[in-house]
Coordinates of C-alpha atoms in Angstrom, one line a residue:
L16 CA 65.6 157.6 149.2
D17 CA 64.3 154.2 148.2
T18 CA 65.3 152.0 151.1
E19 CA 64.1 148.9 149.2
K20 CA 66.8 149.4 146.6
E21 CA 69.5 149.9 149.2
Q22 CA 68.6 146.7 151.0
H23 CA 68.5 144.5 147.9
P24 CA 70.7 144.9 144.9
P25 CA 69.0 145.0 141.5
R26 CA 68.2 141.6 140.0
I27 CA 70.9 140.3 137.7
R28 CA 69.6 139.8 134.2
Q29 CA 70.5 136.6 132.6
R30 CA 73.2 137.5 130.1
R31 CA 76.7 136.3 129.3
L32 CA 78.3 139.3 130.7
A33 CA 77.2 142.0 133.2
F34 CA 79.0 144.7 135.1
G35 CA 77.7 145.6 138.6
V36 CA 78.8 147.5 141.6
W37 CA 78.2 145.3 144.6
S38 CA 80.2 143.9 147.5
A39 CA 81.4 140.4 146.8
Q40 CA 79.0 139.0 149.4
D41 CA 76.0 140.9 147.9
L42 CA 76.9 139.7 144.4
L43 CA 77.1 136.0 145.4
D44 CA 73.9 136.3 147.4
Q45 CA 72.1 137.8 144.4
I46 CA 73.5 135.1 142.1
H47 CA 72.3 132.5 144.6
R48 CA 68.8 134.0 144.6
S49 CA 68.3 134.6 140.9
Y50 CA 70.7 132.6 138.7
P51 CA 69.0 129.3 137.8
G52 CA 72.0 127.5 136.3
P53 CA 75.1 125.9 137.6
V54 CA 78.1 128.0 138.7
I55 CA 81.3 126.4 137.5
L56 CA 84.0 128.8 138.7
I57 CA 84.3 131.6 141.2
M58 CA 87.5 133.7 141.2
L59 CA 88.5 135.8 144.2
Q60 CA 91.6 137.6 142.8
F61 CA 93.9 139.9 144.5
P62 CA 91.7 141.4 147.3
T63 CA 93.1 144.4 149.0
P64 CA 95.5 143.0 151.6
F65 CA 94.9 143.5 155.3
A66 CA 97.5 144.9 157.6
S67 CA 100.3 142.4 158.5
T68 CA 102.2 142.0 161.7
T69 CA 105.9 142.6 161.2
H70 CA 108.9 141.4 163.3
N71 CA 108.6 144.7 165.2
N72 CA 104.9 144.0 166.0
T73 CA 104.0 147.0 163.9
T74 CA 101.4 146.7 161.1
S75 CA 101.7 147.3 157.4
T76 CA 99.2 147.0 154.5
S77 CA 101.7 147.3 151.7
C78 CA 103.0 144.2 150.0
D79 CA 106.5 145.7 149.7
D80 CA 107.0 148.6 152.2
V81 CA 107.0 147.7 155.8
N82 CA 106.5 151.3 156.9
A83 CA 103.5 152.0 154.8
R84 CA 100.1 152.2 156.5
N85 CA 97.0 153.3 154.6
S86 CA 94.2 153.7 157.2
Q87 CA 91.5 153.1 154.5
L88 CA 92.6 149.5 154.0
P89 CA 91.4 146.6 156.2
V90 CA 93.2 146.4 159.6
D91 CA 93.0 142.5 159.6
Q92 CA 91.2 139.6 158.0
E93 CA 88.3 140.1 160.5
S94 CA 87.8 143.8 160.0
G95 CA 86.7 144.8 156.5
F96 CA 88.7 142.2 154.5
M97 CA 86.7 141.2 151.4
V98 CA 87.1 137.4 151.9
T99 CA 85.0 136.2 154.8
S100 CA 83.8 132.8 156.0
S101 CA 80.3 133.9 155.0
L102 CA 81.5 134.8 151.5
L103 CA 83.3 131.5 151.1
E104 CA 80.3 129.5 152.5
T105 CA 78.0 131.2 149.9
A106 CA 80.6 130.4 147.2
R107 CA 80.6 126.8 148.3
I108 CA 76.8 126.6 148.2
L109 CA 76.7 128.2 144.7
L110 CA 79.3 125.8 143.3
Q111 CA 77.3 122.8 144.6
K112 CA 74.0 124.1 143.3
K113 CA 72.7 122.1 140.3
R114 CA 75.8 119.9 140.8
Q115 CA 74.0 117.0 139.1
A116 CA 73.9 119.0 135.9
L117 CA 77.7 119.1 135.8
A118 CA 78.3 115.5 136.6
P119 CA 80.9 114.1 137.1
C120 CA 82.6 117.5 137.5
S121 CA 81.7 120.1 140.2
G122 CA 82.6 123.8 140.4
G123 CA 85.8 125.3 141.8
I124 CA 87.1 128.4 143.4
L125 CA 90.3 130.2 142.4
L126 CA 91.9 132.3 145.2
Q127 CA 94.8 134.5 144.2
S128 CA 96.9 137.1 146.1
N129 CA 100.2 138.7 145.6
C130 CA 100.7 138.8 149.4
E131 CA 101.7 135.4 150.8
D132 CA 100.1 135.8 154.2
V133 CA 96.8 136.8 152.5
A134 CA 96.9 133.8 150.2
V135 CA 97.6 131.5 153.2
T136 CA 94.7 133.1 155.2
M137 CA 92.3 132.7 152.3
R138 CA 93.2 129.1 151.8
Q139 CA 92.8 128.3 155.5
M140 CA 89.4 130.1 155.5
A141 CA 88.2 128.2 152.4
E142 CA 89.3 124.8 153.9
Q143 CA 87.4 125.7 157.1
V144 CA 84.1 126.0 155.2
G145 CA 84.6 122.7 153.3
F146 CA 86.7 123.5 150.2
S147 CA 89.6 121.2 149.4
C148 CA 92.7 122.0 147.5
M149 CA 93.2 120.7 144.0
T150 CA 96.5 119.3 142.8
T151 CA 98.5 121.8 140.9
P152 CA 100.8 121.1 137.9
Q153 CA 103.9 122.4 139.6
S154 CA 103.9 123.0 143.3
K155 CA 105.6 126.2 144.5
K156 CA 108.9 125.3 146.1
E157 CA 110.3 127.0 149.3
D158 CA 112.7 129.9 149.1
T159 CA 114.6 129.3 152.4
N160 CA 116.6 132.5 152.1
V161 CA 114.5 135.0 154.3
T162 CA 116.7 137.9 153.2
S163 CA 116.2 137.1 149.5
L164 CA 115.5 140.3 147.6
A165 CA 113.3 138.3 145.3
L166 CA 110.8 138.1 148.2
P167 CA 108.7 141.2 149.0
Q168 CA 109.3 142.8 152.4
R169 CA 105.9 141.7 153.5
T170 CA 106.7 138.0 152.8
R171 CA 110.1 138.3 154.5
N172 CA 108.3 139.7 157.6
W173 CA 105.7 136.9 157.4
I174 CA 108.5 134.3 157.4
V175 CA 110.3 136.0 160.4
V176 CA 107.1 135.9 162.5
G177 CA 106.7 132.2 161.7
G178 CA 103.8 132.4 159.2
Q179 CA 102.8 129.3 157.3
R180 CA 104.4 129.4 153.8
A181 CA 102.4 129.1 150.5
I182 CA 104.6 126.3 149.3
G183 CA 104.1 122.6 148.4
P184 CA 100.9 120.8 147.3
G185 CA 98.1 123.1 146.3
W186 CA 100.3 126.2 145.7
S187 CA 101.0 126.8 142.0
A188 CA 104.4 127.9 140.8
E189 CA 102.8 128.7 137.5
P190 CA 99.8 130.8 136.4
L191 CA 96.6 128.7 136.2
L192 CA 94.8 130.9 133.8
A193 CA 95.5 131.2 130.1
K194 CA 97.7 134.2 129.2
H195 CA 94.8 136.3 127.9
G196 CA 92.7 135.6 131.0
R197 CA 95.2 136.9 133.6
T198 CA 94.6 140.1 135.5
E199 CA 96.9 143.1 135.4
T200 CA 98.0 142.2 138.9
E201 CA 98.9 138.7 137.9
V202 CA 100.9 139.9 134.9
A203 CA 102.7 142.4 137.0
C204 CA 103.7 139.8 139.6
K205 CA 105.2 137.4 137.0

């Protein structure tokens, strides 16, 4: 085994498009070390959700089925969840790198999840490392009906345990990416 390769992912070649198999943290670290230009946008879209606490104090990782529990998925946001404070700090540094070249504009990060508690957690983590929320064209309005069948079971459970809602300023009611730029998950959620 070549331990040098295991410790450091291969250098990213400077192209317009590349496919790689790295953790999100390793990828951003590699970009930070080797990419000379400005980074304008980082998108963290639909990470595998961590287990949620339900009104019965049980856990679930499914966005829709309160009884589902896949032991291969992250237990919580501190144990194996893709989005970490370290990842967000690296993203913040990358987006500020070569900032003067982008004046007056700086880079941004797009966080997306189809699980409301995961979205709220990612936003809180991002704000803790220095990101601020942009104004969205149409803020998401609150659905006060906790039993609404329009809400996934995971969201209804989140509301019941008193979780902060993803509503109001900074939460978009409409997709932010052009139609052809949306992921399969975003299209399926619409």
